[in-house]
Coordinates of C-alpha atoms in Angstrom, one line a residue:
X1 CA 0.0 0.0 0.0
X2 CA 1.5 3.4 -1.0
X3 CA 1.8 6.4 1.3
X4 CA -1.4 8.1 -0.1
X5 CA -3.5 5.0 0.4
X6 CA -2.1 4.5 3.9
X7 CA -2.9 8.1 4.8
X8 CA -6.4 7.8 3.3
X9 CA -6.9 4.5 5.3
X10 CA -5.8 6.2 8.5
X11 CA -8.2 9.1 8.0
X12 CA -11.1 6.7 7.3
X13 CA -10.2 4.7 10.5
X14 CA -10.2 7.9 12.5
X15 CA -13.6 8.8 11.1
X16 CA -14.9 5.4 12.0
X17 CA -13.5 5.8 15.6
X18 CA -15.2 9.1 16.0
X19 CA -18.5 7.7 14.8
X20 CA -18.2 4.8 17.3
X21 CA -17.2 7.2 20.2
X22 CA -20.0 9.6 19.5
X23 CA -22.6 6.7 19.5
X24 CA -21.2 5.4 22.8
X25 CA -21.1 8.9 24.3
X26 CA -24.7 9.5 23.5
X27 CA -25.7 6.1 24.8
X28 CA -23.9 6.8 28.1
X29 CA -25.5 10.2 28.6
X30 CA -28.3 8.8 30.7
X31 CA -25.8 7.0 32.9
X32 CA -23.8 10.2 33.6
X33 CA -27.0 11.7 35.1
X34 CA -28.5 8.6 36.9
X35 CA -25.2 7.5 38.5
X36 CA -24.4 10.7 40.5
X37 CA -28.1 11.2 41.5
X38 CA -28.4 7.6 42.7
X39 CA -25.1 7.9 44.6
X40 CA -26.2 11.2 46.2
X41 CA -29.5 9.7 47.3
X42 CA -27.8 6.7 48.9
X43 CA -25.2 8.6 50.8
X44 CA -27.3 11.7 51.6
X45 CA -28.1 10.9 55.2
X46 CA -24.5 9.9 56.2
X47 CA -22.4 12.4 54.2
X48 CA -21.7 16.0 55.3
X49 CA -23.9 18.3 53.3
X50 CA -21.2 20.8 52.2
X51 CA -18.8 18.4 50.3
X52 CA -21.7 16.4 48.9
X53 CA -23.4 19.6 47.6
X54 CA -20.1 20.8 46.1
X55 CA -19.6 17.4 44.4
X56 CA -23.2 17.2 43.1
X57 CA -23.1 20.9 41.8
X58 CA -19.8 20.4 40.0
X59 CA -21.0 17.1 38.6
X60 CA -24.1 18.8 37.3
X61 CA -22.0 21.5 35.5
X62 CA -19.7 18.8 34.1
X63 CA -22.6 16.7 32.8
X64 CA -24.1 19.8 31.1
X65 CA -20.7 20.6 29.6
X66 CA -20.3 17.0 28.3
X67 CA -23.7 17.1 26.7
X68 CA -23.0 20.4 25.0
X69 CA -19.7 19.0 23.6
X70 CA -21.3 15.8 22.3
X71 CA -24.7 17.0 21.1
X72 CA -24.1 20.6 20.0
X73 CA -20.5 21.6 19.6
X74 CA -19.5 18.6 17.5
X75 CA -22.3 19.2 15.1
X76 CA -20.3 22.1 13.5
X77 CA -19.5 20.8 10.0
X78 CA -16.3 23.0 9.9
X79 CA -14.7 20.9 12.7
X80 CA -12.1 18.3 11.7
X81 CA -12.4 14.8 13.0
X82 CA -9.4 15.3 15.3
X83 CA -11.0 18.4 16.8
X84 CA -14.3 16.5 17.4
X85 CA -12.5 13.8 19.2
X86 CA -10.7 16.4 21.3
X87 CA -14.0 18.0 22.3
X88 CA -15.5 14.6 23.1
X89 CA -12.4 13.7 25.2
X90 CA -12.8 17.0 27.1
X91 CA -16.4 16.3 27.9
X92 CA -15.7 12.8 29.0
X93 CA -12.8 13.9 31.2
X94 CA -14.8 16.5 33.1
X95 CA -17.4 14.0 34.2
X96 CA -14.9 11.3 35.2
X97 CA -12.8 14.0 36.9
X98 CA -15.9 14.6 39.1
X99 CA -16.0 11.0 40.1
X100 CA -12.3 11.3 41.0
X101 CA -13.1 14.5 43.0
X102 CA -15.7 12.5 44.8
X103 CA -13.0 10.1 46.0
X104 CA -11.1 13.1 47.6
X105 CA -13.9 15.2 49.2
X106 CA -16.9 12.8 49.7
X107 CA -15.7 9.2 50.1
X108 CA -13.4 10.0 53.1
X109 CA -16.3 11.4 55.1
X110 CA -18.5 8.3 54.6
X111 CA -18.8 5.2 56.8
X112 CA -17.1 2.1 55.5
X113 CA -20.3 0.5 54.0
X114 CA -21.0 3.7 52.0
X115 CA -17.3 3.9 51.0
X116 CA -17.7 0.4 49.5
X117 CA -20.9 1.6 47.8
X118 CA -19.0 4.6 46.2
X119 CA -16.3 2.1 45.1
X120 CA -19.0 0.0 43.5
X121 CA -20.6 3.0 41.7
X122 CA -17.3 4.3 40.3
X123 CA -16.2 0.8 39.3
X124 CA -19.5 0.4 37.5
X125 CA -19.0 3.7 35.7
X126 CA -15.6 2.4 34.5
X127 CA -17.0 -0.9 33.4
X128 CA -19.9 0.7 31.5
X129 CA -17.6 3.1 29.7
X130 CA -15.0 0.5 29.0
X131 CA -16.7 -0.8 25.8
X132 CA -17.4 2.6 24.4
X133 CA -14.2 4.5 25.0
X134 CA -11.4 1.9 24.8
X135 CA -11.0 1.9 21.0
X136 CA -9.2 5.3 21.1
X137 CA -6.2 5.6 23.6
X138 CA -6.5 9.3 24.4
X139 CA -10.3 8.9 25.0
X140 CA -9.8 5.9 27.3
X141 CA -7.1 7.8 29.3
X142 CA -9.4 10.8 29.7
X143 CA -12.1 8.5 30.8
X144 CA -10.3 6.1 33.2
X145 CA -7.3 8.1 34.6
X146 CA -9.3 10.6 36.7
X147 CA -11.3 7.9 38.4
X148 CA -8.3 5.6 39.1
X149 CA -6.2 8.5 40.2
X150 CA -8.7 9.8 42.7
X151 CA -9.5 6.3 43.9
X152 CA -5.9 5.3 44.6
X153 CA -4.9 8.7 46.1
X154 CA -7.8 8.4 48.5
X155 CA -7.4 4.7 49.3
X156 CA -3.6 4.9 49.9
X157 CA -3.5 8.0 52.0
X158 CA -3.4 7.2 55.7
X159 CA -5.6 6.4 57.5
X160 CA -6.2 3.7 54.9
X161 CA -9.9 3.6 53.7
X162 CA -10.0 -0.1 52.8
X163 CA -8.3 -3.2 54.1
X164 CA -5.6 -4.7 51.9
X165 CA -7.8 -7.4 50.2
X166 CA -10.1 -4.7 48.8
X167 CA -7.0 -2.6 47.8
X168 CA -5.6 -5.6 46.0
X169 CA -9.0 -6.0 44.3
X170 CA -9.0 -2.3 43.2
X171 CA -5.5 -2.8 41.7
X172 CA -6.5 -6.0 39.9
X173 CA -9.7 -4.3 38.5
X174 CA -7.6 -1.4 37.2
X175 CA -5.2 -3.8 35.5
X176 CA -8.1 -5.8 34.1
X177 CA -9.7 -2.7 32.7
X178 CA -6.5 -1.5 31.0
X179 CA -5.9 -5.0 29.6
X180 CA -9.4 -5.4 28.3
X181 CA -9.2 -1.9 26.8
X182 CA -6.1 -2.8 24.9
X183 CA -7.5 -6.1 23.7
X184 CA -10.8 -4.6 22.6
X185 CA -9.1 -1.7 20.9
X186 CA -6.8 -4.0 18.9
X187 CA -9.7 -6.2 17.9
X188 CA -11.9 -3.3 16.9
X189 CA -9.1 -1.7 14.8
X190 CA -8.3 -4.9 13.0
X191 CA -12.0 -5.5 12.2
X192 CA -12.7 -2.0 11.0
X193 CA -9.4 -1.8 9.1
X194 CA -10.4 -5.0 7.2
X195 CA -13.8 -3.4 6.5
X196 CA -12.1 -0.3 5.1
X197 CA -9.8 -2.4 3.0
X198 CA -12.8 -4.4 1.7
X199 CA -14.6 -1.2 0.9
X200 CA -11.5 0.1 -1.0
X201 CA -11.3 -3.2 -2.9
X202 CA -15.0 -3.1 -3.7
X203 CA -14.5 0.4 -5.0
X204 CA -11.6 -0.7 -7.1
X205 CA -13.6 -3.7 -8.4
X206 CA -16.5 -1.4 -9.2
X207 CA -14.2 1.0 -11.0
X208 CA -12.7 -1.8 -13.0
X209 CA -16.2 -3.2 -13.7
X210 CA -17.4 0.2 -14.8
X211 CA -14.3 0.6 -16.9
X212 CA -14.9 -2.8 -18.5
X213 CA -18.5 -1.8 -19.2
X214 CA -17.5 1.5 -20.6
X215 CA -14.9 -0.2 -22.8
X216 CA -17.5 -2.7 -24.0
X217 CA -20.0 0.1 -24.7
X218 CA -17.2 2.0 -26.6
X219 CA -16.4 -1.2 -28.5
X220 CA -20.1 -1.7 -29.4
X221 CA -20.4 2.0 -30.5
X222 CA -17.3 1.7 -32.6
X223 CA -18.5 -1.5 -34.2
X224 CA -22.0 0.0 -34.8
X225 CA -20.5 3.3 -36.2
X226 CA -17.9 1.5 -38.4
X227 CA -20.5 -1.0 -39.5
X228 CA -22.9 1.8 -40.4
X229 CA -20.4 3.8 -42.3
X230 CA -19.1 0.8 -44.3
X231 CA -22.6 -0.6 -45.0
X232 CA -23.8 2.5 -46.9
X233 CA -21.3 2.3 -49.8
X234 CA -21.3 -1.5 -49.8
X235 CA -25.1 -1.4 -50.1
X236 CA -24.7 0.7 -53.2
X237 CA -22.1 -1.7 -54.6
X238 CA -24.6 -4.6 -54.1
X239 CA -27.3 -2.7 -55.9
X240 CA -25.1 -1.8 -58.8
X241 CA -23.8 -5.4 -59.1
X242 CA -27.3 -6.7 -59.3
X243 CA -27.9 -4.5 -62.3
X244 CA -25.2 -6.3 -64.2
X245 CA -26.1 -9.3 -66.4
X246 CA -23.0 -11.6 -66.3
X247 CA -24.1 -13.6 -69.4
X248 CA -23.8 -10.5 -71.5
X249 CA -20.1 -9.9 -70.5
X250 CA -17.2 -11.3 -72.5
X251 CA -15.4 -14.3 -70.8
X252 CA -12.6 -12.2 -69.2
X253 CA -15.0 -9.6 -67.9
X254 CA -17.3 -12.3 -66.6
X255 CA -14.5 -13.9 -64.6
X256 CA -13.5 -10.6 -63.1
X257 CA -17.2 -9.8 -62.3
X258 CA -17.7 -13.2 -60.6
X259 CA -14.5 -12.7 -58.5
X260 CA -15.7 -9.2 -57.5
X261 CA -19.1 -10.6 -56.6
X262 CA -17.6 -13.4 -54.5
X263 CA -15.5 -10.8 -52.5
X264 CA -18.6 -8.7 -52.0
X265 CA -20.5 -11.8 -50.8
X266 CA -17.7 -12.4 -48.3
X267 CA -18.1 -8.9 -47.0
X268 CA -21.8 -9.3 -46.8
X269 CA -21.3 -12.5 -44.7
X270 CA -19.0 -10.6 -42.3
X271 CA -21.6 -7.8 -41.8
X272 CA -24.3 -10.4 -41.3
X273 CA -22.2 -11.9 -38.5
X274 CA -21.9 -8.5 -36.8
X275 CA -25.7 -8.0 -37.2
X276 CA -26.5 -11.4 -35.8
X277 CA -24.3 -10.6 -32.8
X278 CA -25.9 -7.2 -32.3
X279 CA -29.4 -8.7 -32.4
X280 CA -28.6 -11.4 -29.9
X281 CA -26.9 -8.9 -27.5
X282 CA -30.0 -6.7 -27.9
X283 CA -32.3 -9.6 -27.1
X284 CA -34.2 -8.8 -30.3
X285 CA -34.1 -12.2 -31.9
X286 CA -37.7 -13.4 -32.2
X287 CA -38.6 -16.8 -30.6
X288 CA -41.0 -18.6 -32.9
X289 CA -41.5 -22.0 -31.3
X290 CA -44.2 -24.0 -33.2
X291 CA -44.5 -27.5 -34.7
X292 CA -42.5 -28.3 -37.8
X293 CA -41.2 -31.4 -39.6
X294 CA -37.6 -32.2 -39.5
X295 CA -37.4 -32.6 -43.2
X296 CA -38.2 -28.9 -43.6
X297 CA -35.1 -28.0 -41.5
X298 CA -32.9 -30.6 -43.3
X299 CA -34.2 -29.4 -46.7
X300 CA -33.2 -25.8 -46.0
X301 CA -29.7 -26.8 -44.7
X302 CA -29.1 -29.2 -47.6
X303 CA -30.1 -26.7 -50.3
X304 CA -28.0 -24.0 -48.7
X305 CA -24.8 -25.9 -47.8
X306 CA -24.5 -28.8 -50.2
X307 CA -23.3 -26.6 -53.1
X308 CA -20.8 -25.0 -50.8
X309 CA -19.5 -28.3 -49.7
X310 CA -19.4 -29.6 -53.3
X311 CA -17.3 -26.6 -54.4
X312 CA -14.6 -28.0 -52.0
X313 CA -15.1 -31.6 -53.1
X314 CA -16.6 -32.4 -49.7
X315 CA -19.6 -34.7 -49.0
X316 CA -22.3 -33.2 -46.8
X317 CA -24.4 -36.0 -45.4
X318 CA -27.7 -35.8 -43.4
X319 CA -28.6 -38.8 -41.3
X320 CA -32.1 -38.4 -40.0
X321 CA -35.6 -39.9 -39.7
X322 CA -38.4 -37.5 -40.4
X323 CA -40.3 -36.5 -37.2
X324 CA -42.3 -33.7 -35.8
X325 CA -40.4 -31.1 -33.7
X326 CA -42.0 -28.5 -31.4
X327 CA -39.4 -25.7 -31.5
X328 CA -37.9 -22.7 -33.2
X329 CA -37.0 -23.8 -36.7
X330 CA -35.5 -20.5 -37.7
X331 CA -33.2 -20.4 -34.7
X332 CA -32.1 -24.0 -35.5
X333 CA -31.4 -22.9 -39.1
X334 CA -29.1 -20.2 -37.9
X335 CA -27.5 -22.3 -35.2
X336 CA -26.8 -25.3 -37.4
X337 CA -26.0 -23.1 -40.4
X338 CA -23.1 -21.6 -38.4
X339 CA -21.8 -25.0 -37.3
X340 CA -22.1 -26.6 -40.8
X341 CA -20.4 -23.6 -42.4
X342 CA -17.7 -23.7 -39.8
X343 CA -17.2 -27.5 -40.4
X344 CA -17.0 -27.0 -44.2
X345 CA -14.5 -24.1 -43.8
X346 CA -12.1 -26.1 -41.7
X347 CA -12.3 -29.4 -43.6
X348 CA -10.0 -29.9 -46.6
X349 CA -11.2 -33.4 -47.6
X350 CA -13.6 -36.0 -46.6
X351 CA -17.1 -35.5 -45.2
X352 CA -19.3 -33.4 -42.9
X353 CA -22.0 -35.5 -41.3
X354 CA -25.1 -34.1 -39.7
X355 CA -27.1 -36.5 -37.6
X356 CA -30.5 -35.6 -36.1
X357 CA -32.1 -38.0 -33.6
X358 CA -34.5 -38.0 -30.7
X359 CA -32.9 -38.3 -27.3
X360 CA -35.1 -38.3 -24.1
X361 CA -38.0 -37.2 -26.4
X362 CA -36.0 -34.1 -27.4
X363 CA -34.1 -33.3 -30.6
X364 CA -30.4 -34.2 -30.5
X365 CA -28.0 -33.1 -33.2
X366 CA -24.4 -34.0 -33.9
X367 CA -22.2 -32.4 -36.6
X368 CA -19.0 -34.4 -37.3
X369 CA -16.3 -33.4 -39.7
X370 CA -13.0 -34.9 -40.9
X371 CA -11.2 -31.6 -40.7
X372 CA -8.0 -30.5 -38.9
X373 CA -9.4 -30.7 -35.4
X374 CA -8.8 -28.4 -32.5
X375 CA -6.1 -28.4 -29.8
X376 CA -7.8 -29.4 -26.6
X377 CA -6.3 -26.4 -24.8
X378 CA -8.2 -24.1 -27.1
X379 CA -11.7 -25.6 -26.8
X380 CA -12.7 -23.1 -24.2
X381 CA -11.6 -20.2 -26.4
X382 CA -13.2 -21.1 -29.7
X383 CA -16.5 -19.5 -28.6
X384 CA -14.8 -16.1 -27.9
X385 CA -15.6 -13.2 -30.2
X386 CA -13.0 -12.8 -33.1
X387 CA -11.0 -15.8 -32.0
X388 CA -9.3 -17.8 -34.7
X389 CA -6.8 -20.6 -34.4
X390 CA -3.5 -19.5 -35.7
X391 CA -2.7 -22.8 -37.5
X392 CA -5.8 -22.5 -39.7
X393 CA -6.0 -18.7 -40.0
X394 CA -5.3 -18.8 -43.7
X395 CA -8.4 -20.9 -44.2
X396 CA -10.8 -18.4 -42.6
X397 CA -12.2 -15.4 -44.5
X398 CA -14.6 -14.3 -41.8
X399 CA -14.4 -12.4 -38.6
X400 CA -14.3 -15.3 -36.2
X401 CA -17.9 -14.7 -34.9
X402 CA -19.6 -17.9 -36.0
X403 CA -19.1 -19.9 -32.9
X404 CA -19.7 -16.9 -30.7
X405 CA -23.1 -16.6 -32.3
X406 CA -23.6 -20.4 -31.7
X407 CA -22.9 -20.0 -28.0
X408 CA -25.4 -17.2 -27.7
X409 CA -28.1 -19.1 -29.6
X410 CA -27.5 -22.2 -27.4
X411 CA -28.0 -20.0 -24.4
X412 CA -31.2 -18.4 -25.9
X413 CA -32.7 -21.9 -26.6
X414 CA -31.4 -23.6 -23.5
X415 CA -29.4 -26.0 -25.6
X416 CA -26.5 -28.0 -24.2
X417 CA -23.4 -27.9 -26.4
X418 CA -20.5 -30.3 -26.0
X419 CA -17.4 -30.2 -28.3
X420 CA -15.1 -33.2 -28.9
X421 CA -12.0 -32.8 -31.0
X422 CA -8.7 -34.4 -31.8
X423 CA -5.9 -32.8 -33.8
X424 CA -5.8 -34.3 -37.3
X425 CA -9.0 -36.4 -36.8
X426 CA -11.7 -33.8 -36.9
X427 CA -14.3 -32.2 -34.6
X428 CA -17.8 -33.2 -33.3
X429 CA -20.3 -30.7 -32.0
X430 CA -23.1 -32.4 -30.0
X431 CA -26.3 -30.4 -29.2
X432 CA -29.0 -31.5 -26.9
X433 CA -32.0 -29.2 -27.4
X434 CA -35.1 -28.8 -25.3
X435 CA -37.4 -29.1 -28.3
X436 CA -39.7 -32.0 -28.0
X437 CA -40.0 -34.6 -30.8
X438 CA -43.1 -36.4 -32.1
X439 CA -43.1 -39.6 -34.2
X440 CA -45.2 -39.0 -37.3
X441 CA -47.9 -41.5 -38.0
X442 CA -47.3 -43.6 -41.1
X443 CA -49.2 -42.2 -44.1
X444 CA -50.1 -39.0 -42.3
X445 CA -50.3 -35.8 -44.4
X446 CA -47.1 -33.8 -43.8
X447 CA -46.7 -30.1 -43.4
X448 CA -44.6 -30.1 -46.5
X449 CA -47.3 -31.8 -48.5
X450 CA -50.0 -29.4 -47.2
X451 CA -47.8 -26.4 -48.1
X452 CA -47.7 -27.6 -51.7
X453 CA -51.5 -27.9 -52.1
X454 CA -51.4 -24.2 -53.1
X455 CA -50.4 -24.2 -56.8
X456 CA -47.4 -21.9 -57.7
X457 CA -49.5 -19.9 -60.1
X458 CA -52.0 -19.3 -57.3
X459 CA -49.3 -18.1 -55.0
X460 CA -48.0 -15.7 -57.6
X461 CA -51.5 -14.5 -58.1
X462 CA -51.6 -13.3 -54.5
X463 CA -48.8 -10.8 -55.3
X464 CA -50.2 -9.4 -58.5
X465 CA -51.2 -5.7 -58.7
X466 CA -49.7 -5.0 -55.3
X467 CA -48.8 -1.3 -54.7
X468 CA -45.4 -0.6 -53.0
X469 CA -44.7 2.9 -51.7
X470 CA -41.0 3.6 -51.7
X471 CA -39.1 6.3 -49.8
X472 CA -35.5 6.6 -51.1
X473 CA -33.5 9.8 -51.5
X474 CA -30.9 8.3 -53.8
X475 CA -32.6 8.3 -57.3
X476 CA -30.2 5.7 -58.7
X477 CA -31.0 3.2 -56.0
X478 CA -34.8 4.0 -56.4
X479 CA -34.6 3.2 -60.1
X480 CA -33.0 -0.2 -59.3
X481 CA -35.8 -0.9 -56.8
X482 CA -38.4 0.2 -59.4
X483 CA -36.9 -2.0 -62.1
X484 CA -36.7 -5.1 -59.8
X485 CA -40.2 -4.6 -58.3
X486 CA -41.9 -3.9 -61.7
X487 CA -40.4 -7.0 -63.2
X488 CA -42.0 -8.9 -60.4
X489 CA -45.5 -7.5 -61.1
X490 CA -45.6 -4.7 -58.4
X491 CA -46.8 -1.2 -58.9
X492 CA -44.2 1.2 -57.5
X493 CA -44.8 4.7 -56.1
X494 CA -42.0 7.1 -55.2
X495 CA -43.3 9.2 -52.4
X496 CA -41.9 12.4 -51.0
X497 CA -40.7 12.7 -47.4
X498 CA -41.9 16.3 -47.3
X499 CA -45.1 16.4 -45.3
X500 CA -47.0 18.9 -47.5
X501 CA -46.0 17.1 -50.7
X502 CA -46.7 13.7 -49.2
X503 CA -50.2 14.8 -48.2
X504 CA -51.0 15.9 -51.8
X505 CA -49.7 12.6 -53.1
X506 CA -51.8 10.5 -50.6
X507 CA -54.9 12.4 -51.6
X508 CA -54.8 10.6 -55.0
X509 CA -53.9 7.1 -53.7
X510 CA -56.6 4.7 -52.7
X511 CA -54.5 2.1 -50.9
X512 CA -50.9 1.0 -50.3
X513 CA -50.0 -2.7 -49.8
X514 CA -46.4 -2.3 -48.5
X515 CA -44.0 0.4 -47.6
X516 CA -40.3 0.2 -48.4
X517 CA -38.2 3.0 -46.9
X518 CA -34.6 3.8 -46.2
X519 CA -34.1 4.7 -42.5
X520 CA -32.0 7.8 -42.8
X521 CA -33.8 10.2 -45.2
X522 CA -32.8 13.8 -45.9
X523 CA -35.2 15.4 -43.5
X524 CA -36.7 12.6 -41.4
X525 CA -36.4 8.9 -40.6
X526 CA -38.1 5.9 -42.0
X527 CA -39.9 4.9 -38.9
X528 CA -41.6 8.3 -38.6
X529 CA -42.7 8.3 -42.3
X530 CA -44.1 4.8 -42.0
X531 CA -46.1 5.8 -38.9
X532 CA -47.4 8.9 -40.9
X533 CA -48.7 6.6 -43.7
X534 CA -50.2 4.1 -41.3
X535 CA -52.0 6.9 -39.5
X536 CA -53.3 8.4 -42.8
X537 CA -54.8 5.1 -44.0
X538 CA -55.8 4.0 -40.5
X539 CA -54.3 0.5 -40.8
X540 CA -51.0 -1.2 -39.9
X541 CA -49.5 -1.3 -43.4
X542 CA -46.8 -4.0 -43.8
X543 CA -43.5 -2.1 -43.8
X544 CA -39.8 -2.7 -44.4
X545 CA -37.0 -0.4 -43.4
X546 CA -33.5 -0.7 -45.0
X547 CA -30.8 0.6 -42.8
X548 CA -27.1 0.4 -42.0
X549 CA -27.7 1.1 -38.3
X550 CA -27.4 -2.1 -36.3
X551 CA -27.4 -0.6 -32.8
X552 CA -29.4 -2.5 -30.2
X553 CA -31.8 0.4 -29.5
X554 CA -32.8 0.6 -33.1
X555 CA -33.3 -3.1 -33.3
X556 CA -35.7 -2.8 -30.4
X557 CA -37.4 0.3 -31.9
X558 CA -38.2 -1.5 -35.2
X559 CA -39.4 -4.6 -33.3
X560 CA -41.8 -2.5 -31.2
X561 CA -43.2 -0.8 -34.2
X562 CA -43.8 -4.1 -36.1
X563 CA -41.5 -3.0 -38.9
X564 CA -39.4 -5.6 -40.7
X565 CA -35.8 -4.6 -41.1
X566 CA -33.3 -5.4 -43.9
X567 CA -29.7 -4.5 -43.2
X568 CA -27.3 -3.0 -45.7
X569 CA -25.5 -4.3 -47.7
X570 CA -28.3 -6.2 -49.5
X571 CA -29.1 -6.8 -53.2
X572 CA -32.5 -5.7 -54.6
X573 CA -33.4 -9.4 -55.4
X574 CA -33.3 -10.1 -51.6
X575 CA -35.5 -7.0 -51.1
X576 CA -38.0 -8.3 -53.6
X577 CA -38.0 -11.7 -51.8
X578 CA -38.6 -10.0 -48.5
X579 CA -41.5 -8.0 -49.8
X580 CA -43.1 -11.2 -51.2
X581 CA -42.6 -13.0 -47.9
X582 CA -44.1 -10.1 -46.0
X583 CA -47.2 -9.9 -48.2
X584 CA -47.8 -13.6 -47.9
X585 CA -48.1 -13.4 -44.1

């Protein structure tokens, strides 16, 4: 502990001492009044009136002075702690000095039995004050010395007041009082010093915790800001790339175009990982637990990742028996998608096998690859954000967030995750979910079959002649939206964000089926303009906001307003698909 910390600790200890002494002094005030009165009453008939009156009068003045020091003088906020303790010592000294005075002017005039009574009363005063005043040496001296001094002067002055056994008892009591005072003072100081040290440690821990929280908030703000600033131009790049028709390019230009698009897709994947992390940290991921068939989940995963595995000459196998599952299909798609993508990424040859079974009437999943494996000492670190194993770093083109997202999704869904790995032999991820499974009756109509009862041309008919209101201040991007939406059979309206102009436009529009808006417009924001249109038509119009802002507060804002969100960068084909999906709900 440095000199400053030591000084600060001593000051705190002195403050604690004063608080304790003040409490004890206030508690003993009644005793300072009752003790002398009781003594005066008991010895009144035997003691000479003059010395007794002098003693009681002086005692009254001293008790008043002590009360003034404790209850009034020390309330002055300008006084230092040392000064307050001095005032308290002075008040205590005056009262105990009166008890010592009583030994000199009252006790010698009393018969032996009343001398013993006075001895008892003064010893009781010492014993009562021992607990309260012994923690501070100067206070205890001011308290005990006047009584012991008067007592021994009176007792040892010829003719002796007490026989030697009583004198020895007086001496033993005084030694006991001093010993107990020292013991209690040492014990109290150690206890309070530990409390002060613990408080200091708690403050340091709180400061470190606050610093860590502030650093985490700063990191989140930096990621959100950097993400937002990078998403804007990347979104434009995606839109412009979608306008190209690769088949119309010459072979060399087509190869260059496909390489550019692959790089952009990698960037899109990185931003998606950051977005998934932000949504999970914000608690904004929707939980949609409802019955579905396992074949639906497997079909999505197979269609998504089989081509990716095939591009690396890997075999992606799904081992499952179709069954009903009561759970969150979309969460499982995201969770298993990250694990399968991770397995494909770190496997150079062989297979990635996904096995889905029922264990204890709940869905159990294992994902086993023949990849490089993981060092057992690193198994606890692979779920950390941005962590990547050095030996396989050249195989990774992402940010190292996939398994961190997996960990959060497992926590959200109460899924137990166990990892087994051996260097050179591959890795197995075992997941025990809480989603109950149901054996499907043989020949029963499946959800997949029922979803196909609606003919494709009938589904497309549902989207015909739908009117989409678009708010976009970049005319080039709006033209890309218009071209894509028109090609898919939508009527497209470009509306103004200016309130007066918008009101004039709405006067000629009978209905709007969907609103598509950028979040940050020139003079307002997308959520406000959407609410304005909803209020104008008196219905909750299906709406989509496109934004580069992935901050948790905005994720919660859009969720509360029942507005679907698409995050930049995104191609216009994905926007069209999102509108179709929204209008089918």
